[in-house]
Short mmCIF file of N, CA and C in Angstrom, two decimals:
data_model
loop_
_atom_site.label_atom_id
_atom_site.label_comp_id
_atom_site.label_asym_id
_atom_site.label_seq_id
_atom_site.Cartn_x
_atom_site.Cartn_y
_atom_site.Cartn_z
N MET A 1 -28.01 9.98 -4.94
CA MET A 1 -27.82 8.89 -4.03
C MET A 1 -26.38 8.52 -4.01
N ARG A 2 -26.01 8.40 -2.75
CA ARG A 2 -24.64 7.95 -2.58
C ARG A 2 -24.35 6.59 -2.89
N ARG A 3 -23.18 6.25 -3.45
CA ARG A 3 -22.85 4.84 -3.76
C ARG A 3 -22.29 4.26 -2.55
N PRO A 4 -22.57 3.02 -2.22
CA PRO A 4 -22.01 2.40 -1.01
C PRO A 4 -20.51 2.15 -1.24
N ARG A 5 -19.77 2.37 -0.18
CA ARG A 5 -18.22 2.07 -0.09
C ARG A 5 -18.06 0.71 -0.37
N PRO A 6 -17.04 0.43 -1.20
CA PRO A 6 -16.70 -1.14 -1.42
C PRO A 6 -16.09 -1.56 -0.03
N LEU A 7 -16.47 -2.86 0.28
CA LEU A 7 -15.87 -3.55 1.44
C LEU A 7 -14.42 -3.94 1.22
N ALA A 8 -14.15 -4.45 -0.03
CA ALA A 8 -12.80 -4.97 -0.15
C ALA A 8 -11.86 -3.83 -0.51
N ARG A 9 -10.70 -3.76 0.21
CA ARG A 9 -9.64 -2.82 -0.13
C ARG A 9 -8.43 -3.57 -0.16
N PRO A 10 -7.38 -3.06 -0.95
CA PRO A 10 -6.04 -3.69 -1.06
C PRO A 10 -5.44 -3.75 0.30
N LEU A 11 -4.88 -4.89 0.47
CA LEU A 11 -4.03 -5.06 1.77
C LEU A 11 -2.95 -4.07 1.95
N ALA A 12 -2.38 -3.62 0.82
CA ALA A 12 -1.21 -2.57 0.92
C ALA A 12 -1.64 -1.33 1.59
N GLU A 13 -2.97 -0.98 1.58
CA GLU A 13 -3.47 0.26 2.22
C GLU A 13 -3.39 0.05 3.74
N PHE A 14 -3.43 -1.13 4.20
CA PHE A 14 -3.34 -1.32 5.69
C PHE A 14 -1.99 -1.55 6.29
N LEU A 15 -1.02 -1.87 5.39
CA LEU A 15 0.24 -2.31 5.94
C LEU A 15 0.99 -1.30 6.86
N ASP A 16 0.99 -0.09 6.28
CA ASP A 16 1.68 0.94 7.13
C ASP A 16 0.91 1.37 8.35
N VAL A 17 -0.45 1.27 8.23
CA VAL A 17 -1.17 1.48 9.47
C VAL A 17 -1.04 0.48 10.54
N CYS A 18 -0.95 -0.90 9.93
CA CYS A 18 -0.79 -1.91 11.08
C CYS A 18 0.63 -2.03 11.58
N LEU A 19 1.61 -1.79 10.78
CA LEU A 19 3.10 -1.85 11.17
C LEU A 19 3.60 -0.62 11.65
N SER A 20 3.01 0.51 11.62
CA SER A 20 3.56 1.84 11.94
C SER A 20 4.06 1.80 13.42
N PRO A 21 3.31 1.37 14.43
CA PRO A 21 3.79 1.42 15.73
C PRO A 21 5.11 0.55 16.01
N SER A 22 5.10 -0.74 15.34
CA SER A 22 6.41 -1.40 15.67
C SER A 22 7.47 -0.89 14.78
N LEU A 23 7.19 -0.41 13.51
CA LEU A 23 8.26 0.36 12.80
C LEU A 23 8.84 1.47 13.49
N ALA A 24 7.87 2.31 13.99
CA ALA A 24 8.39 3.52 14.73
C ALA A 24 9.17 3.29 15.94
N ALA A 25 9.05 2.20 16.63
CA ALA A 25 9.76 1.77 17.67
C ALA A 25 11.13 1.42 17.27
N GLN A 26 11.33 0.97 15.97
CA GLN A 26 12.65 0.64 15.46
C GLN A 26 13.18 1.83 14.74
N GLY A 27 12.55 3.04 14.63
CA GLY A 27 13.12 4.10 14.07
C GLY A 27 12.70 4.34 12.55
N PHE A 28 11.99 3.42 12.08
CA PHE A 28 11.55 3.52 10.65
C PHE A 28 10.20 4.37 10.55
N ALA A 29 10.24 5.29 9.71
CA ALA A 29 9.01 6.17 9.47
C ALA A 29 7.91 5.37 8.93
N THR A 30 8.38 4.47 7.98
CA THR A 30 7.45 3.64 7.17
C THR A 30 8.12 2.35 6.85
N SER A 31 7.42 1.42 6.17
CA SER A 31 8.04 0.14 5.80
C SER A 31 8.82 0.32 4.63
N ASP A 32 8.90 1.38 3.89
CA ASP A 32 9.41 1.43 2.64
C ASP A 32 10.93 1.01 2.50
N ILE A 33 11.78 1.23 3.49
CA ILE A 33 13.15 0.86 3.37
C ILE A 33 13.27 -0.81 3.52
N ILE A 34 12.45 -1.43 4.25
CA ILE A 34 12.36 -2.72 4.50
C ILE A 34 11.89 -3.40 3.15
N MET A 35 10.89 -2.74 2.57
CA MET A 35 10.15 -3.37 1.33
C MET A 35 11.18 -3.05 0.12
N ALA A 36 11.84 -2.03 0.10
CA ALA A 36 12.63 -1.68 -1.02
C ALA A 36 14.11 -2.00 -0.83
N TRP A 37 14.54 -2.72 0.26
CA TRP A 37 15.86 -3.01 0.56
C TRP A 37 16.59 -3.69 -0.67
N PRO A 38 15.97 -4.70 -1.44
CA PRO A 38 16.72 -5.27 -2.51
C PRO A 38 16.97 -4.23 -3.66
N GLU A 39 16.08 -3.29 -3.76
CA GLU A 39 16.22 -2.31 -4.80
C GLU A 39 17.28 -1.17 -4.32
N ILE A 40 17.51 -0.98 -3.03
CA ILE A 40 18.51 -0.05 -2.59
C ILE A 40 19.78 -0.58 -2.68
N VAL A 41 20.08 -1.85 -2.10
CA VAL A 41 21.29 -2.34 -2.03
C VAL A 41 21.74 -3.35 -3.06
N GLY A 42 20.76 -3.69 -3.76
CA GLY A 42 20.92 -4.81 -4.85
C GLY A 42 20.45 -6.28 -4.26
N GLU A 43 20.15 -7.08 -5.27
CA GLU A 43 19.63 -8.44 -4.81
C GLU A 43 20.65 -9.25 -4.04
N ARG A 44 21.83 -9.18 -4.57
CA ARG A 44 22.94 -9.99 -3.90
C ARG A 44 23.25 -9.70 -2.56
N MET A 45 23.32 -8.36 -2.14
CA MET A 45 23.55 -7.85 -0.83
C MET A 45 22.24 -8.06 -0.02
N ALA A 46 21.16 -7.95 -0.62
CA ALA A 46 19.94 -8.10 0.20
C ALA A 46 19.64 -9.50 0.71
N ALA A 47 20.39 -10.46 -0.09
CA ALA A 47 20.14 -11.90 0.31
C ALA A 47 20.89 -12.21 1.59
N PHE A 48 21.90 -11.41 1.99
CA PHE A 48 22.76 -11.64 3.17
C PHE A 48 22.52 -10.62 4.34
N THR A 49 21.65 -9.53 3.99
CA THR A 49 21.57 -8.49 4.98
C THR A 49 20.08 -8.12 5.09
N GLN A 50 19.68 -7.37 6.23
CA GLN A 50 18.37 -6.89 6.41
C GLN A 50 18.49 -5.74 7.42
N PRO A 51 17.74 -4.61 7.02
CA PRO A 51 17.78 -3.52 8.05
C PRO A 51 17.13 -3.82 9.26
N LEU A 52 17.60 -3.48 10.32
CA LEU A 52 16.91 -3.82 11.85
C LEU A 52 16.35 -2.60 12.28
N LYS A 53 17.01 -1.43 12.31
CA LYS A 53 16.49 -0.27 12.85
C LYS A 53 17.26 0.94 12.53
N ILE A 54 16.67 2.12 12.56
CA ILE A 54 17.34 3.31 12.51
C ILE A 54 17.43 4.05 13.85
N GLU A 55 18.55 4.36 14.19
CA GLU A 55 18.76 5.03 15.61
C GLU A 55 19.10 6.46 15.27
N TRP A 56 17.99 7.40 15.64
CA TRP A 56 18.19 8.76 15.49
C TRP A 56 18.85 9.52 16.67
N LYS A 57 19.64 10.49 16.51
CA LYS A 57 20.30 11.25 17.62
C LYS A 57 19.13 11.99 18.27
N ARG A 58 19.24 12.12 19.62
CA ARG A 58 18.34 12.88 20.37
C ARG A 58 18.49 14.39 20.10
N LYS A 59 17.44 15.07 19.82
CA LYS A 59 17.51 16.49 19.60
C LYS A 59 17.88 17.24 20.97
N SER A 60 18.59 18.18 20.79
CA SER A 60 18.90 19.14 21.86
C SER A 60 17.68 19.88 22.23
N PRO A 61 17.36 20.24 23.51
CA PRO A 61 16.18 21.09 23.80
C PRO A 61 16.46 22.54 23.24
N HIS A 62 17.63 22.92 22.84
CA HIS A 62 17.84 24.32 22.37
C HIS A 62 17.84 24.35 20.73
N ALA A 63 17.68 23.09 20.18
CA ALA A 63 17.79 23.02 18.72
C ALA A 63 16.46 23.49 18.02
N ASP A 64 16.65 24.01 16.81
CA ASP A 64 15.46 24.46 16.13
C ASP A 64 14.53 23.29 15.83
N PRO A 65 13.26 23.50 16.25
CA PRO A 65 12.25 22.30 16.06
C PRO A 65 11.91 22.09 14.50
N GLU A 66 12.07 23.14 13.75
CA GLU A 66 11.93 22.95 12.37
C GLU A 66 13.12 22.44 11.51
N ALA A 67 14.18 22.29 12.20
CA ALA A 67 15.47 21.85 11.49
C ALA A 67 15.36 20.33 11.26
N ARG A 68 16.01 19.95 10.09
CA ARG A 68 16.01 18.57 9.75
C ARG A 68 16.97 17.90 10.69
N PRO A 69 16.69 16.62 11.22
CA PRO A 69 17.45 15.86 12.32
C PRO A 69 18.87 15.55 11.59
N GLY A 70 19.85 15.38 12.44
CA GLY A 70 21.06 15.14 11.93
C GLY A 70 21.09 13.59 11.49
N PRO A 71 22.15 13.24 10.80
CA PRO A 71 22.10 11.83 10.20
C PRO A 71 22.02 10.74 11.28
N ALA A 72 21.29 9.77 10.96
CA ALA A 72 21.07 8.66 11.97
C ALA A 72 22.04 7.50 11.63
N THR A 73 21.95 6.52 12.53
CA THR A 73 22.70 5.22 12.31
C THR A 73 21.77 4.20 11.95
N LEU A 74 22.07 3.55 10.81
CA LEU A 74 21.33 2.43 10.30
C LEU A 74 21.94 1.10 10.76
N VAL A 75 21.11 0.33 11.65
CA VAL A 75 21.56 -1.02 12.11
C VAL A 75 21.21 -2.05 11.11
N ILE A 76 22.10 -2.88 10.73
CA ILE A 76 21.95 -3.93 9.60
C ILE A 76 22.32 -5.23 10.27
N ARG A 77 21.36 -6.23 10.14
CA ARG A 77 21.83 -7.54 10.37
C ARG A 77 22.55 -8.21 9.23
N VAL A 78 23.56 -8.89 9.37
CA VAL A 78 24.29 -9.36 8.33
C VAL A 78 24.79 -10.73 8.70
N GLU A 79 24.75 -11.63 7.75
CA GLU A 79 25.34 -12.99 7.92
C GLU A 79 26.78 -12.95 8.21
N SER A 80 27.41 -13.65 9.16
CA SER A 80 28.79 -13.49 9.45
C SER A 80 29.74 -13.63 8.16
N ALA A 81 29.62 -14.49 7.35
CA ALA A 81 30.43 -14.70 6.22
C ALA A 81 30.41 -13.55 5.27
N PHE A 82 29.45 -12.56 5.36
CA PHE A 82 29.35 -11.44 4.39
C PHE A 82 29.72 -10.17 5.17
N ALA A 83 29.88 -10.30 6.55
CA ALA A 83 29.96 -9.05 7.23
C ALA A 83 31.24 -8.12 6.84
N LEU A 84 32.32 -8.82 6.47
CA LEU A 84 33.50 -8.06 6.10
C LEU A 84 33.27 -7.30 4.73
N GLU A 85 32.66 -7.96 3.85
CA GLU A 85 32.40 -7.38 2.58
C GLU A 85 31.36 -6.18 2.76
N LEU A 86 30.38 -6.28 3.66
CA LEU A 86 29.43 -5.26 3.82
C LEU A 86 30.17 -4.03 4.53
N GLN A 87 31.11 -4.40 5.40
CA GLN A 87 31.81 -3.40 6.11
C GLN A 87 32.73 -2.47 5.09
N HIS A 88 33.28 -3.11 4.13
CA HIS A 88 33.94 -2.47 3.16
C HIS A 88 33.06 -1.65 2.21
N MET A 89 31.84 -2.15 2.03
CA MET A 89 30.80 -1.53 1.13
C MET A 89 29.89 -0.42 1.94
N ALA A 90 30.20 -0.22 3.18
CA ALA A 90 29.30 0.69 3.92
C ALA A 90 29.13 1.99 3.40
N PRO A 91 30.13 2.67 2.92
CA PRO A 91 30.00 4.09 2.25
C PRO A 91 29.07 3.92 1.09
N THR A 92 29.08 2.88 0.32
CA THR A 92 28.19 2.70 -0.73
C THR A 92 26.78 2.57 -0.42
N VAL A 93 26.54 1.80 0.72
CA VAL A 93 25.19 1.41 1.16
C VAL A 93 24.66 2.81 1.72
N ILE A 94 25.51 3.49 2.51
CA ILE A 94 25.03 4.81 3.01
C ILE A 94 24.51 5.74 1.87
N ASP A 95 25.36 5.86 0.82
CA ASP A 95 25.04 6.74 -0.30
C ASP A 95 23.72 6.20 -1.00
N ARG A 96 23.50 4.83 -1.13
CA ARG A 96 22.34 4.37 -1.81
C ARG A 96 21.02 4.65 -0.92
N VAL A 97 21.21 4.53 0.38
CA VAL A 97 19.99 4.72 1.23
C VAL A 97 19.76 6.25 1.19
N ASN A 98 20.77 7.02 1.24
CA ASN A 98 20.53 8.52 1.26
C ASN A 98 19.85 8.90 -0.15
N THR A 99 20.40 8.28 -1.19
CA THR A 99 19.85 8.77 -2.53
C THR A 99 18.40 8.25 -2.62
N TYR A 100 18.02 7.13 -1.97
CA TYR A 100 16.72 6.70 -2.05
C TYR A 100 15.74 7.61 -1.30
N TYR A 101 16.16 8.07 -0.17
CA TYR A 101 15.28 8.97 0.57
C TYR A 101 15.47 10.35 0.11
N GLY A 102 16.45 10.82 -0.60
CA GLY A 102 16.61 12.15 -1.26
C GLY A 102 17.24 13.15 -0.28
N TRP A 103 17.79 12.66 0.79
CA TRP A 103 18.49 13.59 1.74
C TRP A 103 19.53 12.72 2.57
N ARG A 104 20.42 13.45 3.28
CA ARG A 104 21.39 12.68 4.17
C ARG A 104 20.89 12.24 5.51
N CYS A 105 20.10 11.22 5.45
CA CYS A 105 19.43 10.70 6.71
C CYS A 105 20.29 9.78 7.29
N ILE A 106 21.16 8.97 6.76
CA ILE A 106 22.09 8.07 7.30
C ILE A 106 23.40 8.49 7.27
N GLY A 107 24.15 8.54 8.28
CA GLY A 107 25.43 8.92 8.29
C GLY A 107 26.48 7.82 8.74
N LYS A 108 25.89 6.74 9.37
CA LYS A 108 26.69 5.67 9.77
C LYS A 108 25.94 4.36 9.80
N ILE A 109 26.76 3.21 9.64
CA ILE A 109 26.17 1.92 9.73
C ILE A 109 26.79 1.10 10.77
N VAL A 110 25.90 0.43 11.43
CA VAL A 110 26.31 -0.58 12.59
C VAL A 110 25.93 -1.91 12.08
N LEU A 111 26.81 -2.89 12.11
CA LEU A 111 26.47 -4.33 11.72
C LEU A 111 26.28 -5.25 12.95
N LYS A 112 25.23 -5.90 12.98
CA LYS A 112 24.99 -7.00 13.83
C LYS A 112 24.83 -8.29 13.20
N GLN A 113 25.79 -9.19 13.55
CA GLN A 113 25.91 -10.53 12.94
C GLN A 113 24.84 -11.42 13.37
N GLY A 114 24.28 -12.07 12.50
CA GLY A 114 23.25 -13.18 12.92
C GLY A 114 22.56 -13.56 11.58
N PRO A 115 21.68 -14.46 11.78
CA PRO A 115 20.94 -15.08 10.54
C PRO A 115 19.93 -14.11 10.02
N VAL A 116 19.83 -14.11 8.71
CA VAL A 116 19.07 -13.29 7.97
C VAL A 116 17.84 -13.99 7.49
N ARG A 117 16.65 -13.53 7.69
CA ARG A 117 15.42 -14.15 7.14
C ARG A 117 15.34 -14.06 5.69
N ARG A 118 15.30 -15.19 5.02
CA ARG A 118 15.18 -15.10 3.42
C ARG A 118 13.79 -15.39 2.98
N VAL A 119 13.44 -14.62 2.09
CA VAL A 119 12.13 -14.84 1.43
C VAL A 119 12.37 -15.61 0.08
N GLU A 120 11.67 -16.71 -0.02
CA GLU A 120 11.81 -17.48 -1.18
C GLU A 120 10.97 -16.80 -2.25
N LYS A 121 11.61 -16.61 -3.50
CA LYS A 121 10.79 -16.04 -4.62
C LYS A 121 10.38 -17.25 -5.36
N LYS A 122 9.10 -17.09 -5.77
CA LYS A 122 8.50 -18.14 -6.70
C LYS A 122 9.08 -17.78 -8.20
N ARG A 123 9.47 -18.94 -8.70
CA ARG A 123 9.81 -18.85 -10.13
C ARG A 123 8.62 -18.66 -11.04
N PRO A 124 8.60 -17.95 -12.13
CA PRO A 124 7.51 -17.80 -12.94
C PRO A 124 7.23 -19.02 -13.68
N ALA A 125 5.86 -19.33 -13.84
CA ALA A 125 5.43 -20.56 -14.42
C ALA A 125 5.97 -20.52 -15.99
N VAL A 126 6.33 -21.88 -16.33
CA VAL A 126 6.82 -22.00 -17.65
C VAL A 126 5.64 -21.81 -18.69
N PRO A 127 5.84 -20.93 -19.68
CA PRO A 127 4.71 -20.70 -20.52
C PRO A 127 4.29 -21.78 -21.38
N VAL A 128 2.99 -22.04 -21.43
CA VAL A 128 2.38 -23.34 -22.22
C VAL A 128 1.88 -22.61 -23.55
N LEU A 129 2.49 -23.00 -24.72
CA LEU A 129 2.10 -22.59 -25.92
C LEU A 129 1.31 -23.56 -26.73
N THR A 130 0.44 -23.05 -27.50
CA THR A 130 -0.28 -23.87 -28.52
C THR A 130 0.59 -24.36 -29.55
N ALA A 131 0.26 -25.28 -30.35
CA ALA A 131 1.08 -25.72 -31.55
C ALA A 131 1.31 -24.57 -32.54
N ALA A 132 0.39 -23.76 -32.77
CA ALA A 132 0.44 -22.73 -33.68
C ALA A 132 1.45 -21.68 -33.13
N ASP A 133 1.36 -21.37 -31.99
CA ASP A 133 2.29 -20.37 -31.29
C ASP A 133 3.78 -20.98 -31.19
N ARG A 134 3.88 -22.29 -30.83
CA ARG A 134 5.20 -22.83 -30.96
C ARG A 134 5.82 -22.85 -32.27
N GLU A 135 4.97 -23.09 -33.38
CA GLU A 135 5.53 -23.09 -34.74
C GLU A 135 5.99 -21.69 -35.16
N LYS A 136 5.09 -20.70 -34.58
CA LYS A 136 5.46 -19.27 -34.91
C LYS A 136 6.82 -18.87 -34.42
N VAL A 137 7.14 -19.33 -33.24
CA VAL A 137 8.41 -18.93 -32.58
C VAL A 137 9.55 -19.86 -33.20
N ASP A 138 9.18 -21.05 -33.57
CA ASP A 138 10.32 -21.90 -34.27
C ASP A 138 10.76 -21.26 -35.57
N ARG A 139 9.67 -20.77 -36.35
CA ARG A 139 9.93 -20.15 -37.65
C ARG A 139 10.86 -18.96 -37.44
N ALA A 140 10.56 -18.04 -36.50
CA ALA A 140 11.30 -16.85 -36.28
C ALA A 140 12.70 -17.05 -35.88
N VAL A 141 13.00 -18.12 -35.14
CA VAL A 141 14.39 -18.38 -34.77
C VAL A 141 15.09 -19.37 -35.60
N GLN A 142 14.48 -19.90 -36.60
CA GLN A 142 15.04 -20.98 -37.44
C GLN A 142 16.32 -20.50 -38.21
N PRO A 143 16.34 -19.29 -38.71
CA PRO A 143 17.47 -18.89 -39.57
C PRO A 143 18.74 -18.71 -38.62
N ILE A 144 18.66 -18.54 -37.37
CA ILE A 144 19.79 -18.22 -36.47
C ILE A 144 20.62 -19.40 -36.34
N GLU A 145 21.96 -19.24 -36.56
CA GLU A 145 22.89 -20.51 -36.56
C GLU A 145 23.51 -20.67 -35.17
N GLU A 146 23.78 -19.59 -34.46
CA GLU A 146 24.51 -19.72 -33.16
C GLU A 146 23.46 -20.41 -32.04
N GLU A 147 23.88 -21.40 -31.58
CA GLU A 147 22.96 -22.15 -30.61
C GLU A 147 22.58 -21.24 -29.47
N GLY A 148 23.53 -20.72 -28.71
CA GLY A 148 23.24 -19.92 -27.53
C GLY A 148 22.22 -18.83 -27.75
N LEU A 149 22.50 -18.02 -28.82
CA LEU A 149 21.62 -16.93 -29.12
C LEU A 149 20.17 -17.46 -29.63
N LYS A 150 20.24 -18.55 -30.38
CA LYS A 150 18.95 -19.15 -30.87
C LYS A 150 18.14 -19.64 -29.51
N ALA A 151 18.73 -20.16 -28.59
CA ALA A 151 18.01 -20.70 -27.45
C ALA A 151 17.50 -19.47 -26.55
N ALA A 152 18.30 -18.45 -26.46
CA ALA A 152 17.76 -17.10 -25.66
C ALA A 152 16.76 -16.57 -26.51
N LEU A 153 16.73 -16.45 -27.82
CA LEU A 153 15.65 -15.87 -28.58
C LEU A 153 14.50 -16.72 -28.62
N ASP A 154 14.60 -18.07 -28.40
CA ASP A 154 13.54 -18.87 -28.29
C ASP A 154 12.79 -18.70 -27.01
N ARG A 155 13.43 -18.68 -25.98
CA ARG A 155 12.86 -18.38 -24.76
C ARG A 155 12.10 -17.06 -24.68
N LEU A 156 12.70 -15.93 -25.29
CA LEU A 156 12.17 -14.75 -25.34
C LEU A 156 10.88 -14.75 -26.24
N GLY A 157 11.03 -15.41 -27.31
CA GLY A 157 9.67 -15.60 -28.14
C GLY A 157 8.65 -16.32 -27.40
N GLN A 158 9.01 -17.30 -26.70
CA GLN A 158 7.85 -18.13 -25.91
C GLN A 158 7.18 -17.11 -24.94
N ALA A 159 8.03 -16.16 -24.20
CA ALA A 159 7.48 -15.32 -23.27
C ALA A 159 6.64 -14.33 -23.86
N ILE A 160 7.16 -13.85 -25.05
CA ILE A 160 6.31 -12.81 -25.67
C ILE A 160 4.93 -13.34 -26.28
N VAL A 161 5.01 -14.42 -26.87
CA VAL A 161 3.86 -15.07 -27.52
C VAL A 161 2.90 -15.50 -26.32
N SER A 162 3.40 -16.17 -25.24
CA SER A 162 2.48 -16.54 -24.20
C SER A 162 1.92 -15.38 -23.37
N SER A 163 2.62 -14.23 -23.26
CA SER A 163 2.06 -13.12 -22.55
C SER A 163 0.96 -12.46 -23.47
N GLY A 164 1.21 -12.49 -24.80
CA GLY A 164 0.14 -11.98 -25.67
C GLY A 164 -1.20 -12.81 -25.63
N SER A 165 -1.06 -14.10 -25.42
CA SER A 165 -2.28 -15.01 -25.44
C SER A 165 -2.92 -14.88 -24.08
N ARG A 166 -2.19 -14.43 -23.01
CA ARG A 166 -2.85 -14.28 -21.70
C ARG A 166 -3.65 -13.16 -21.72
N THR A 167 -3.24 -11.94 -22.46
CA THR A 167 -3.91 -10.66 -22.39
C THR A 167 -5.21 -10.84 -23.17
N LYS A 168 -5.19 -11.68 -24.20
CA LYS A 168 -6.32 -11.84 -24.99
C LYS A 168 -7.50 -12.59 -24.34
N ALA A 169 -7.05 -13.46 -23.47
CA ALA A 169 -8.07 -14.27 -22.72
C ALA A 169 -8.92 -13.45 -21.77
#
């Protein structure tokens, strides 16, 4: 007897299917460059920039259809105060994008100045420890004399102990 297919499926399975037509119109094969932008260029640069589209060169009718296309142009929206810095970092960004994809797909960057949509990141909840867990962390960091190190290890200990209590529940 066949098992019925589950009705609930992860939303991630539908993202590329739903977004593919609009991403393709902007030159993106998939949403991965948009989703991985902070990983590719770094959190600081991603806060002031966002990839808009990839402009591919038109293929010549005489070109080999199996040949890989020539490098494309990546169009990036950048906030005006950050544009000069990004212009100087363009070769690095090109290298990072090409490294991400594993081939020389981007050869040039074009900057479009304008506001960048920011995604607010939620801060992780402060761990709540039981009295016994709090005492365990306090005993572990008690012999440390340097206050800065002691505070950092205290935070680390709280995170470790609270994550252990969440996995047991």
